Amino acid sequence: MKATFLHNMKRYLLLFLLPLYAIVDSSAYDFEKDGIYYAIKSADNLEVKVVSKAEFTTSYSGDVTIPESVEHEGNTYRVTEIFINAFSNCRDLTSVVVPGSVTQIGDYAFRNCRRLHSVTLSEGVTQIGDSAFVNCWNLKSVSFSDSVVKIGDYAFRNCSRLSSVVIPDGVGEIGEGLFYNCTGLISVTIPGSVSQIGDYAFFDCDQLFSVMLSEGITQIGDSVFIGCQSLESLNIPGSVTQIDDCTFMNCSQLISVTLSEGVTQIGDSAFVNCQSLESVTIPVSVSQIGDYAFRNCGRLASVAIPEGVTGISEGLFYSCTELTEIALPNCIAEIGDYAFMDCQGLTSVMIPEDVVQIGDSAFVNCRRLETVTIPGSVAKVGDYAFRNCIRLSSVIIPDGVSEIGEGLFYNCTALNEVTLSGNVARIGDYAFYECWHLSSLTIPGSVSSIGQEAFSGCTGLTEITCKAAVPPICEADCFLGVGQRDCKLYVPEVSVEAYRNAPVWQNFDIIATDFSGIEEIRVDEELDEPQSPLYDLQGRRVTGTPERGLYIRNGKKVWIK
């Protein structure tokens, strides 16, 4: 899963680099007044900033109230900034009141103030720097002023006792990792002024129960709500156009999600491991759903994919064990690898007419899958696509398919009827391994080779019709476990001798057969049989009432009067 790998790499890189950035010298102070250290910021404008007494020292403790102005050498200086690292590592600091004269709180200003429990920001503060309150473990409340317009990345990371936050109206963006690992955070209100929620913003906020998202948000970033295990429901407003990778990964209590009209893209692994998710509403505006987006959503029972989606991506519903119904849009061209792997509740699948490819292991372990309709448009069915579909009883391979992939019907123990297209050139290794209910088989004349153990374990096989004029090349163990001497092998009359001299084939009960001419005649009153689609001689499916002529049904030529 590339999205998960990239998410982890980015996470670890950030956690490594952020402490390095925090090593900044903030200790150059010009004077001290009432236990607070100041550096002159502008002599002309009579402005000062609060700084630390010395680098790596704990300059402040207890309750600190920063004044709006301070006297020094006959001048009155206005306090306008709390500088980078000013209170960093002051582990005995308990509360801070920031006056209205201060407009900026610098990066790492209160880093590692582990006893700090209260911060009051007066009207006037406009900017809070990156990681300003990181590792303030006892910080329970922050009173934001309405003047705040920017809160930096990871500003409240690891503030584990912070329980509720109201972001002031005016803030335009929720920064990256803003509340990262705030494990006590229960509720957050995000105003309409916010247009973007940054990556990892609420990462591992495992008590977060309520998030109010207002209209105006256009993007929810990567991994925003990863590990928010108490989040039960969420309404995504219509202003959101994109949900990025891993956004709701591991939200194990998330029951329902409503995506409003306007969302066009759902990223890779967006809802991975949302094990309580029962319903998700995907609007018609969505045109792309990323790989593994709903993997391990064990309670998801049904999903309607909108018509604008052109492909079922890799692992999209991997291990959605209670998925029983899936509505696939008519316009999809591909079903990706592992798309429905381990969907053990899925009983039937109607693959739309425009699909040209079914990926590797697409339906592996769909143990209740009884019927699957593969349209004539399909040109490739991937390896092990239907492995362990133990209730699948019949399959028709359309004419566009030229190869039966490796392990395609591996251990499909209920399979008793298979129709192979007249264009199949190869039957791959283990293709019908352990299909022991298969009693008869027709191999079309186009087949030239059959792979290793392709029919191994097909112990019920008693009759094979092979129309190939030249005996297909077989691996020695191709029919391992089949009672070959008791199995009738029908071959073209002109090829009897060739089969009697061919390895593997010579072991069967060979019967010369005339395969020329029309094998079956049906009349048009029988054309409503839903299990028997009709194709013209070019392999195209015929809909409606066909004209008089020659057609193909169930791999046989049919004359329609």
Coordinates of C-alpha atoms in Angstrom, one line a residue:
M1 CA 0.0 0.0 0.0
K2 CA 1.9 2.9 -1.3
A3 CA -0.2 5.5 0.5
T4 CA 0.4 3.9 3.9
F5 CA 4.1 3.6 3.3
L6 CA 4.4 7.3 2.2
H7 CA 2.3 8.3 5.2
N8 CA 4.7 6.5 7.6
M9 CA 7.8 7.9 6.0
K10 CA 6.5 11.4 6.1
R11 CA 5.4 11.0 9.7
Y12 CA 8.8 9.8 10.9
L13 CA 10.7 12.4 8.9
L14 CA 8.7 15.2 10.5
L15 CA 9.1 13.8 14.0
F16 CA 12.8 13.7 13.5
L17 CA 13.3 17.1 12.0
L18 CA 11.0 19.2 14.2
P19 CA 13.1 19.0 17.4
L20 CA 16.2 20.0 15.4
Y21 CA 14.5 23.1 14.2
A22 CA 13.6 24.0 17.8
I23 CA 17.3 24.5 18.6
V24 CA 17.3 28.2 18.1
D25 CA 19.2 30.7 20.3
S26 CA 16.5 33.0 21.9
S27 CA 18.7 34.0 24.9
A28 CA 19.9 37.4 23.8
Y29 CA 18.0 39.7 26.2
D30 CA 18.6 43.4 26.7
F31 CA 17.0 43.9 30.1
E32 CA 14.8 42.2 32.7
K33 CA 11.8 43.6 34.4
D34 CA 9.7 41.9 37.1
G35 CA 11.2 38.5 36.3
I36 CA 10.5 38.8 32.5
Y37 CA 13.3 39.1 30.0
Y38 CA 13.0 41.4 27.0
A39 CA 15.0 42.1 23.8
I40 CA 14.5 45.4 22.0
K41 CA 12.8 44.6 18.7
S42 CA 12.7 48.2 17.4
A43 CA 14.3 51.1 19.1
D44 CA 12.5 53.6 16.8
N45 CA 9.1 52.1 17.3
L46 CA 9.8 51.3 21.0
E47 CA 8.8 47.7 20.7
V48 CA 10.2 44.7 22.6
K49 CA 9.8 41.0 22.5
V50 CA 9.8 38.5 25.4
V51 CA 12.8 36.1 25.3
S52 CA 14.5 33.5 27.4
K53 CA 17.1 34.5 30.0
A54 CA 19.6 32.1 28.5
E55 CA 19.6 29.2 26.1
F56 CA 18.6 25.8 27.6
T57 CA 17.6 27.5 31.0
T58 CA 14.2 27.4 32.7
S59 CA 13.7 31.2 33.0
Y60 CA 10.1 31.2 34.1
S61 CA 7.9 29.4 36.6
G62 CA 4.5 29.7 38.2
D63 CA 1.8 32.1 36.9
V64 CA 3.1 34.7 34.4
T65 CA 1.2 37.7 33.2
I66 CA 2.9 39.6 30.4
P67 CA 2.3 43.3 30.5
E68 CA 1.3 45.3 27.5
S69 CA 4.2 47.7 28.0
V70 CA 7.4 48.0 30.1
E71 CA 9.6 50.9 31.3
H72 CA 13.3 50.8 30.5
E73 CA 15.9 53.6 30.8
G74 CA 13.2 56.3 30.6
N75 CA 11.4 54.7 27.6
T76 CA 8.1 52.9 27.5
Y77 CA 8.3 49.9 25.2
R78 CA 5.3 48.1 23.8
V79 CA 5.4 44.3 24.1
T80 CA 4.5 43.0 20.7
E81 CA 6.0 39.5 20.4
I82 CA 6.8 36.3 22.3
F83 CA 10.0 35.2 20.6
I84 CA 11.0 31.7 19.5
N85 CA 11.7 29.4 22.4
A86 CA 11.0 32.2 24.9
F87 CA 9.4 29.9 27.5
S88 CA 10.8 26.6 26.1
N89 CA 11.5 23.9 28.7
C90 CA 10.1 26.0 31.6
R91 CA 8.6 22.9 33.2
D92 CA 7.4 24.8 36.4
L93 CA 5.4 27.3 34.4
T94 CA 1.7 26.9 35.2
S95 CA -0.3 29.7 33.5
V96 CA 0.3 32.5 31.0
V97 CA -1.8 35.6 30.2
V98 CA -0.7 37.2 26.9
P99 CA -1.7 40.8 26.5
G100 CA -3.5 42.4 23.5
S101 CA -0.3 44.3 22.5
V102 CA 1.3 41.0 21.5
T103 CA 0.5 40.1 17.8
Q104 CA 2.8 37.1 17.4
I105 CA 3.7 34.0 19.4
G106 CA 6.9 32.5 18.0
D107 CA 7.7 28.9 17.1
Y108 CA 8.3 26.6 20.0
A109 CA 7.5 29.5 22.4
F110 CA 6.1 27.2 25.1
R111 CA 7.7 23.9 24.1
N112 CA 7.9 21.3 26.8
C113 CA 6.2 23.5 29.5
R114 CA 4.8 20.3 31.0
R115 CA 3.0 21.9 34.0
L116 CA 1.4 24.7 31.9
H117 CA -2.4 24.2 32.3
S118 CA -3.9 27.5 31.1
V119 CA -3.2 30.0 28.4
T120 CA -5.2 33.2 27.8
L121 CA -4.6 35.0 24.5
S122 CA -6.0 38.6 24.6
E123 CA -7.5 40.3 21.6
G124 CA -4.6 41.4 19.3
V125 CA -2.7 38.1 18.9
T126 CA -2.9 37.2 15.2
Q127 CA -0.4 34.4 14.8
I128 CA 0.7 31.4 16.8
G129 CA 3.9 29.8 15.5
D130 CA 4.8 26.2 14.6
S131 CA 4.9 23.8 17.6
A132 CA 4.3 26.8 20.0
F133 CA 2.8 24.6 22.7
V134 CA 4.2 21.2 21.7
N135 CA 4.5 18.7 24.6
C136 CA 2.5 20.9 27.1
W137 CA 1.1 17.8 28.6
N138 CA -1.1 19.4 31.2
L139 CA -2.6 22.2 29.0
K140 CA -6.3 21.9 29.6
S141 CA -7.6 25.0 27.9
V142 CA -6.7 27.7 25.4
S143 CA -8.7 30.8 25.1
F144 CA -8.2 32.1 21.5
S145 CA -8.9 35.7 20.7
D146 CA -11.0 36.5 17.6
S147 CA -7.9 38.3 16.1
V148 CA -6.1 35.0 15.5
V149 CA -5.8 34.3 11.8
K150 CA -2.9 31.8 11.7
I151 CA -2.0 28.8 13.9
G152 CA 1.2 27.1 12.9
D153 CA 1.9 23.4 12.2
Y154 CA 2.0 21.1 15.2
A155 CA 1.2 24.0 17.5
F156 CA -0.6 21.8 20.1
R157 CA 1.1 18.5 19.4
N158 CA 1.0 16.1 22.4
C159 CA -1.2 18.4 24.5
S160 CA -2.8 15.3 25.9
R161 CA -5.2 17.0 28.4
L162 CA -6.6 19.5 26.0
S163 CA -10.3 18.5 25.8
S164 CA -12.1 21.0 23.6
V165 CA -11.2 23.7 21.1
V166 CA -13.1 26.3 19.2
I167 CA -11.1 27.6 16.3
P168 CA -11.7 31.4 15.9
D169 CA -13.5 32.6 12.9
G170 CA -10.7 34.2 10.8
V171 CA -8.3 31.3 10.8
G172 CA -7.9 30.2 7.1
E173 CA -6.2 26.9 7.6
I174 CA -5.8 24.2 10.2
G175 CA -2.1 23.6 10.1
E176 CA -0.3 20.3 9.6
G177 CA -0.4 18.1 12.8
L178 CA -2.1 20.9 14.7
F179 CA -3.6 18.6 17.4
Y180 CA -1.3 15.6 16.7
N181 CA -1.7 13.1 19.5
C182 CA -4.0 15.2 21.6
T183 CA -5.4 12.1 23.2
G184 CA -7.8 13.9 25.5
L185 CA -9.4 16.1 22.8
I186 CA -13.1 15.4 22.7
S187 CA -14.6 18.1 20.5
V188 CA -13.5 20.7 17.9
T189 CA -15.5 23.4 16.2
I190 CA -14.0 24.5 12.9
P191 CA -15.4 27.8 11.4
G192 CA -16.4 28.6 7.9
S193 CA -13.2 30.7 7.4
V194 CA -11.1 27.5 7.2
S195 CA -10.6 26.3 3.7
Q196 CA -8.1 23.5 4.3
I197 CA -7.3 21.0 7.1
G198 CA -3.7 20.1 6.9
D199 CA -2.1 16.6 7.0
Y200 CA -2.1 14.8 10.4
A201 CA -4.2 17.6 11.9
F202 CA -6.0 15.3 14.4
F203 CA -3.7 12.3 14.2
D204 CA -4.3 9.8 17.1
C205 CA -6.9 12.0 18.8
D206 CA -8.4 8.8 20.1
Q207 CA -11.1 10.5 22.3
L208 CA -12.3 12.9 19.6
F209 CA -16.0 12.4 19.4
S210 CA -17.4 15.4 17.7
V211 CA -16.0 17.5 14.8
M212 CA -18.1 20.3 13.3
L213 CA -17.0 21.1 9.8
S214 CA -18.5 24.2 8.2
E215 CA -19.1 25.1 4.6
G216 CA -16.0 26.7 3.2
I217 CA -13.6 23.8 3.6
T218 CA -12.3 22.6 0.2
Q219 CA -9.7 20.1 1.2
I220 CA -9.2 17.5 3.9
G221 CA -5.5 16.5 3.9
D222 CA -3.6 13.2 4.2
S223 CA -4.1 11.3 7.4
V224 CA -6.1 14.0 9.1
F225 CA -8.2 11.8 11.4
I226 CA -6.0 8.7 11.6
G227 CA -6.6 6.8 14.8
C228 CA -9.6 8.9 15.9
Q229 CA -11.2 5.8 17.5
S230 CA -14.1 7.6 19.1
L231 CA -15.3 9.4 16.0
E232 CA -18.7 7.9 15.1
S233 CA -20.1 10.0 12.3
L234 CA -19.1 12.9 10.1
N235 CA -20.8 15.1 7.5
I236 CA -18.4 16.3 4.9
P237 CA -19.7 19.7 3.6
G238 CA -20.4 20.3 -0.1
S239 CA -17.5 22.7 -0.3
V240 CA -15.0 19.9 0.1
T241 CA -13.7 18.7 -3.3
Q242 CA -11.1 16.2 -2.2
I243 CA -10.5 13.7 0.6
D244 CA -6.8 12.8 0.6
D245 CA -5.0 9.5 1.4
C246 CA -5.5 7.8 4.8
T247 CA -7.8 10.5 6.0
F248 CA -10.0 8.3 8.2
M249 CA -7.6 5.3 8.6
N250 CA -8.2 3.4 11.8
C251 CA -11.3 5.3 12.9
S252 CA -12.6 2.1 14.4
Q253 CA -15.9 3.5 15.7
L254 CA -16.9 5.5 12.6
I255 CA -20.4 4.2 11.7
S256 CA -21.5 6.5 8.9
V257 CA -20.0 9.1 6.6
T258 CA -22.0 11.4 4.3
L259 CA -20.0 13.0 1.5
S260 CA -21.9 15.9 0.0
E261 CA -22.2 16.7 -3.6
G262 CA -18.9 18.4 -4.7
V263 CA -16.4 15.8 -3.6
T264 CA -14.6 14.5 -6.7
Q265 CA -11.9 12.4 -5.3
I266 CA -11.4 9.9 -2.4
G267 CA -7.8 9.1 -1.8
D268 CA -5.9 5.9 -1.3
S269 CA -6.7 4.1 2.0
A270 CA -9.1 6.8 3.0
F271 CA -11.3 4.6 5.2
V272 CA -8.9 1.7 5.9
N273 CA -9.8 -0.3 9.1
C274 CA -13.0 1.6 9.8
Q275 CA -14.4 -1.6 11.2
S276 CA -17.7 -0.2 12.3
L277 CA -18.5 1.7 9.1
E278 CA -22.0 0.5 8.0
S279 CA -22.8 3.1 5.4
V280 CA -21.1 5.6 3.2
T281 CA -22.9 7.9 0.8
I282 CA -20.8 8.6 -2.3
P283 CA -22.2 11.5 -4.4
V284 CA -22.4 11.4 -8.2
S285 CA -19.7 14.1 -8.3
V286 CA -17.0 11.5 -7.3
S287 CA -15.0 10.4 -10.3
Q288 CA -12.0 8.7 -8.6
I289 CA -11.8 6.4 -5.6
G290 CA -8.2 5.5 -4.5
D291 CA -6.6 2.1 -3.9
Y292 CA -7.7 0.2 -0.7
A293 CA -10.0 3.1 0.2
F294 CA -12.4 0.8 2.1
R295 CA -10.1 -2.0 3.1
N296 CA -11.1 -3.9 6.2
C297 CA -14.4 -2.1 6.6
G298 CA -15.9 -5.2 8.1
R299 CA -19.5 -4.0 8.6
L300 CA -20.0 -2.3 5.3
A301 CA -22.9 -4.1 3.7
S302 CA -23.7 -2.2 0.5
V303 CA -22.1 0.5 -1.6
A304 CA -23.3 2.3 -4.7
I305 CA -20.4 3.5 -6.9
P306 CA -21.4 6.6 -8.9
E307 CA -21.5 6.5 -12.7
G308 CA -18.5 9.0 -13.0
V309 CA -16.1 6.4 -11.6
T310 CA -14.3 4.7 -14.5
G311 CA -12.4 2.0 -12.6
I312 CA -12.6 -0.1 -9.4
S313 CA -9.2 0.5 -7.9
E314 CA -6.8 -2.0 -6.4
G315 CA -8.0 -3.5 -3.1
L316 CA -10.9 -1.1 -2.9
F317 CA -13.2 -3.4 -0.9
Y318 CA -10.5 -5.8 0.3
S319 CA -11.8 -7.8 3.3
C320 CA -15.1 -6.0 3.5
T321 CA -16.4 -9.3 4.9
E322 CA -20.1 -8.3 5.3
L323 CA -20.4 -6.7 1.8
T324 CA -23.4 -8.4 0.2
E325 CA -24.3 -6.0 -2.5
I326 CA -22.3 -3.8 -4.8
A327 CA -23.7 -1.7 -7.6
L328 CA -21.0 -1.2 -10.3
P329 CA -21.5 1.7 -12.7
N330 CA -21.8 1.0 -16.4
C331 CA -18.8 3.1 -17.4
I332 CA -16.0 1.3 -15.5
A333 CA -13.3 -0.2 -17.7
E334 CA -11.3 -2.1 -15.1
I335 CA -11.6 -4.0 -11.8
G336 CA -8.3 -3.7 -10.0
D337 CA -6.2 -6.3 -8.3
Y338 CA -7.6 -7.6 -5.0
A339 CA -10.6 -5.3 -5.4
F340 CA -13.1 -7.7 -3.7
M341 CA -10.6 -10.0 -2.0
D342 CA -12.1 -11.6 1.2
C343 CA -15.6 -10.2 0.6
Q344 CA -17.0 -13.3 2.1
G345 CA -20.6 -12.0 2.1
L346 CA -20.8 -11.2 -1.6
T347 CA -23.2 -13.6 -3.3
S348 CA -23.4 -12.3 -6.9
V349 CA -21.6 -9.8 -9.1
M350 CA -22.9 -8.3 -12.4
I351 CA -19.8 -7.0 -14.2
P352 CA -20.8 -4.1 -16.5
E353 CA -20.5 -4.3 -20.3
D354 CA -17.6 -1.9 -20.7
V355 CA -15.1 -3.7 -18.4
V356 CA -12.1 -4.9 -20.3
Q357 CA -9.9 -6.2 -17.5
I358 CA -10.4 -8.0 -14.2
G359 CA -7.3 -7.8 -12.0
D360 CA -5.3 -10.4 -10.2
S361 CA -7.0 -12.0 -7.1
A362 CA -9.9 -9.6 -7.7
F363 CA -12.5 -12.0 -6.0
V364 CA -10.2 -14.3 -4.0
N365 CA -12.0 -15.9 -1.0
C366 CA -15.4 -14.6 -1.9
R367 CA -16.7 -17.8 -0.4
R368 CA -20.4 -17.1 -0.9
L369 CA -20.1 -15.9 -4.5
E370 CA -22.5 -18.1 -6.5
T371 CA -22.8 -16.3 -9.8
V372 CA -20.7 -13.9 -11.8
T373 CA -21.5 -12.5 -15.2
I374 CA -18.4 -11.7 -17.3
P375 CA -19.4 -9.6 -20.3
G376 CA -18.0 -10.0 -23.8
S377 CA -16.0 -6.8 -23.5
V378 CA -13.5 -8.4 -21.0
A379 CA -10.2 -9.2 -22.7
K380 CA -8.2 -10.2 -19.6
V381 CA -9.0 -12.0 -16.3
G382 CA -6.1 -11.8 -13.9
D383 CA -4.3 -14.6 -12.1
Y384 CA -6.2 -16.2 -9.2
A385 CA -9.1 -13.9 -9.8
F386 CA -11.7 -16.3 -8.4
R387 CA -9.5 -18.4 -6.1
N388 CA -11.4 -20.1 -3.3
C389 CA -14.8 -19.0 -4.5
I390 CA -16.1 -22.3 -3.2
R391 CA -19.8 -21.7 -4.1
L392 CA -19.2 -20.5 -7.7
S393 CA -20.9 -23.1 -9.9
S394 CA -20.8 -21.9 -13.5
V395 CA -18.7 -19.4 -15.5
I396 CA -18.7 -18.4 -19.1
I397 CA -15.4 -17.0 -20.4
P398 CA -16.1 -14.4 -23.2
D399 CA -14.5 -14.5 -26.6
G400 CA -12.1 -11.6 -26.0
V401 CA -10.1 -13.6 -23.4
S402 CA -7.1 -15.3 -24.9
E403 CA -5.6 -16.8 -21.7
I404 CA -7.0 -18.5 -18.6
G405 CA -4.7 -17.0 -16.0
E406 CA -2.7 -18.9 -13.3
G407 CA -4.9 -20.2 -10.6
L408 CA -8.0 -18.5 -12.0
F409 CA -10.5 -20.9 -10.5
Y410 CA -8.1 -22.5 -7.9
N411 CA -10.1 -24.5 -5.3
C412 CA -13.5 -23.5 -6.7
T413 CA -14.9 -26.7 -5.4
A414 CA -18.5 -26.2 -6.5
L415 CA -17.6 -25.3 -10.1
N416 CA -19.4 -27.8 -12.4
E417 CA -19.8 -25.9 -15.7
V418 CA -17.2 -23.8 -17.6
T419 CA -17.5 -22.4 -21.0
L420 CA -14.2 -21.3 -22.6
S421 CA -14.1 -18.9 -25.4
G422 CA -13.0 -20.0 -28.9
N423 CA -10.0 -17.6 -28.6
V424 CA -8.3 -19.1 -25.6
A425 CA -4.7 -20.0 -26.5
R426 CA -3.4 -21.1 -23.1
I427 CA -4.8 -22.5 -19.8
G428 CA -2.4 -21.4 -17.1
D429 CA -0.9 -23.2 -14.1
Y430 CA -3.3 -24.3 -11.5
A431 CA -6.2 -22.7 -13.4
F432 CA -8.8 -25.3 -12.2
Y433 CA -6.9 -26.8 -9.3
E434 CA -9.1 -28.8 -7.0
C435 CA -12.3 -28.1 -8.9
W436 CA -13.5 -31.5 -8.0
H437 CA -17.1 -31.0 -9.0
L438 CA -16.2 -30.3 -12.6
S439 CA -17.4 -33.4 -14.4
S440 CA -17.1 -32.4 -18.1
L441 CA -15.0 -29.8 -20.0
T442 CA -14.8 -28.5 -23.5
I443 CA -11.4 -27.2 -24.6
P444 CA -11.7 -25.1 -27.7
G445 CA -9.6 -25.6 -30.8
S446 CA -7.6 -22.5 -30.2
V447 CA -5.8 -23.9 -27.1
S448 CA -2.1 -24.8 -27.7
S449 CA -0.8 -25.3 -24.2
I450 CA -2.0 -26.2 -20.7
G451 CA 0.1 -25.4 -17.6
Q452 CA 1.3 -27.1 -14.5
E453 CA -1.4 -28.8 -12.5
A454 CA -4.0 -26.9 -14.4
F455 CA -6.7 -29.6 -13.6
S456 CA -4.9 -31.2 -10.7
G457 CA -7.4 -32.5 -8.2
C458 CA -10.4 -32.4 -10.6
T459 CA -11.4 -35.9 -9.4
G460 CA -14.9 -35.6 -10.7
L461 CA -13.8 -35.1 -14.3
T462 CA -15.1 -38.0 -16.5
E463 CA -15.5 -36.3 -19.9
I464 CA -13.3 -33.9 -21.9
T465 CA -13.9 -32.6 -25.3
C466 CA -10.8 -31.2 -26.9
K467 CA -11.3 -29.6 -30.3
A468 CA -7.7 -28.7 -31.0
A469 CA -6.4 -30.4 -34.2
V470 CA -2.9 -30.4 -32.7
P471 CA -2.9 -31.8 -29.1
P472 CA -2.1 -29.0 -26.7
I473 CA 1.2 -29.2 -25.0
C474 CA 0.6 -30.3 -21.4
E475 CA 2.7 -30.4 -18.3
A476 CA 3.1 -34.0 -17.0
D477 CA 1.1 -33.2 -13.9
C478 CA -1.6 -31.2 -15.7
F479 CA -4.4 -33.8 -14.8
L480 CA -2.9 -35.0 -11.5
G481 CA -5.5 -36.9 -9.6
V482 CA -7.9 -37.3 -12.5
G483 CA -8.8 -41.0 -13.4
Q484 CA -7.5 -40.6 -16.9
R485 CA -8.2 -44.2 -18.1
D486 CA -11.8 -43.8 -17.1
C487 CA -12.1 -40.3 -18.5
K488 CA -13.5 -40.0 -22.1
L489 CA -11.5 -37.7 -24.3
Y490 CA -13.4 -36.6 -27.5
V491 CA -11.0 -35.3 -30.2
P492 CA -11.3 -34.4 -33.9
E493 CA -11.5 -37.5 -36.1
V494 CA -8.4 -36.5 -38.0
S495 CA -6.3 -36.1 -34.8
V496 CA -6.9 -39.4 -33.1
E497 CA -3.5 -40.7 -33.8
A498 CA -1.8 -37.5 -32.7
Y499 CA -3.6 -37.7 -29.3
R500 CA -2.7 -41.3 -28.9
N501 CA 1.0 -40.4 -29.3
A502 CA 0.9 -37.2 -27.3
P503 CA 2.3 -37.1 -23.7
V504 CA -0.5 -37.0 -21.1
W505 CA -3.3 -37.2 -23.7
Q506 CA -2.4 -40.8 -24.5
N507 CA -3.5 -41.8 -21.1
F508 CA -7.2 -41.0 -21.7
D509 CA -10.0 -43.0 -23.3
I510 CA -9.7 -41.3 -26.7
I511 CA -12.9 -41.2 -28.9
A512 CA -12.9 -39.8 -32.4
T513 CA -15.5 -37.1 -32.9
D514 CA -16.9 -35.1 -35.8
F515 CA -16.9 -31.4 -34.7
S516 CA -18.1 -30.0 -38.1
G517 CA -21.4 -28.3 -38.7
I518 CA -24.0 -26.9 -36.4
E519 CA -24.4 -28.6 -33.1
E520 CA -27.6 -27.2 -31.9
I521 CA -30.7 -25.4 -33.1
R522 CA -32.8 -23.2 -31.0
V523 CA -35.8 -21.0 -31.9
D524 CA -36.3 -17.4 -30.9
E525 CA -39.0 -18.2 -28.3
E526 CA -36.1 -19.5 -26.1
L527 CA -34.1 -16.3 -26.2
D528 CA -35.2 -15.0 -22.8
E529 CA -33.0 -17.5 -20.9
P530 CA -31.0 -15.2 -18.6
Q531 CA -28.3 -17.7 -18.0
S532 CA -27.5 -18.1 -21.7
P533 CA -26.3 -14.9 -23.3
L534 CA -26.2 -14.8 -27.1
Y535 CA -23.1 -13.7 -29.2
D536 CA -22.6 -13.1 -32.9
L537 CA -19.7 -14.7 -34.7
Q538 CA -17.4 -11.7 -33.9
G539 CA -17.9 -12.3 -30.1
R540 CA -20.2 -9.4 -29.6
R541 CA -23.1 -9.9 -27.2
V542 CA -26.5 -9.7 -28.9
T543 CA -29.3 -7.7 -27.1
G544 CA -32.9 -7.6 -28.1
T545 CA -34.4 -9.9 -30.7
P546 CA -31.7 -11.2 -33.1
E547 CA -32.2 -11.5 -36.8
R548 CA -32.3 -14.9 -38.5
G549 CA -28.8 -16.4 -38.7
L550 CA -25.9 -18.2 -37.0
Y551 CA -24.9 -17.3 -33.4
I552 CA -23.0 -18.7 -30.4
R553 CA -24.5 -19.7 -27.1
N554 CA -22.7 -21.6 -24.3
G555 CA -19.8 -22.1 -26.7
K556 CA -22.0 -23.8 -29.3
K557 CA -23.2 -22.7 -32.7
V558 CA -26.9 -21.9 -32.7
W559 CA -29.1 -21.3 -35.7
I560 CA -31.9 -18.8 -35.0
K561 CA -34.9 -19.2 -37.3

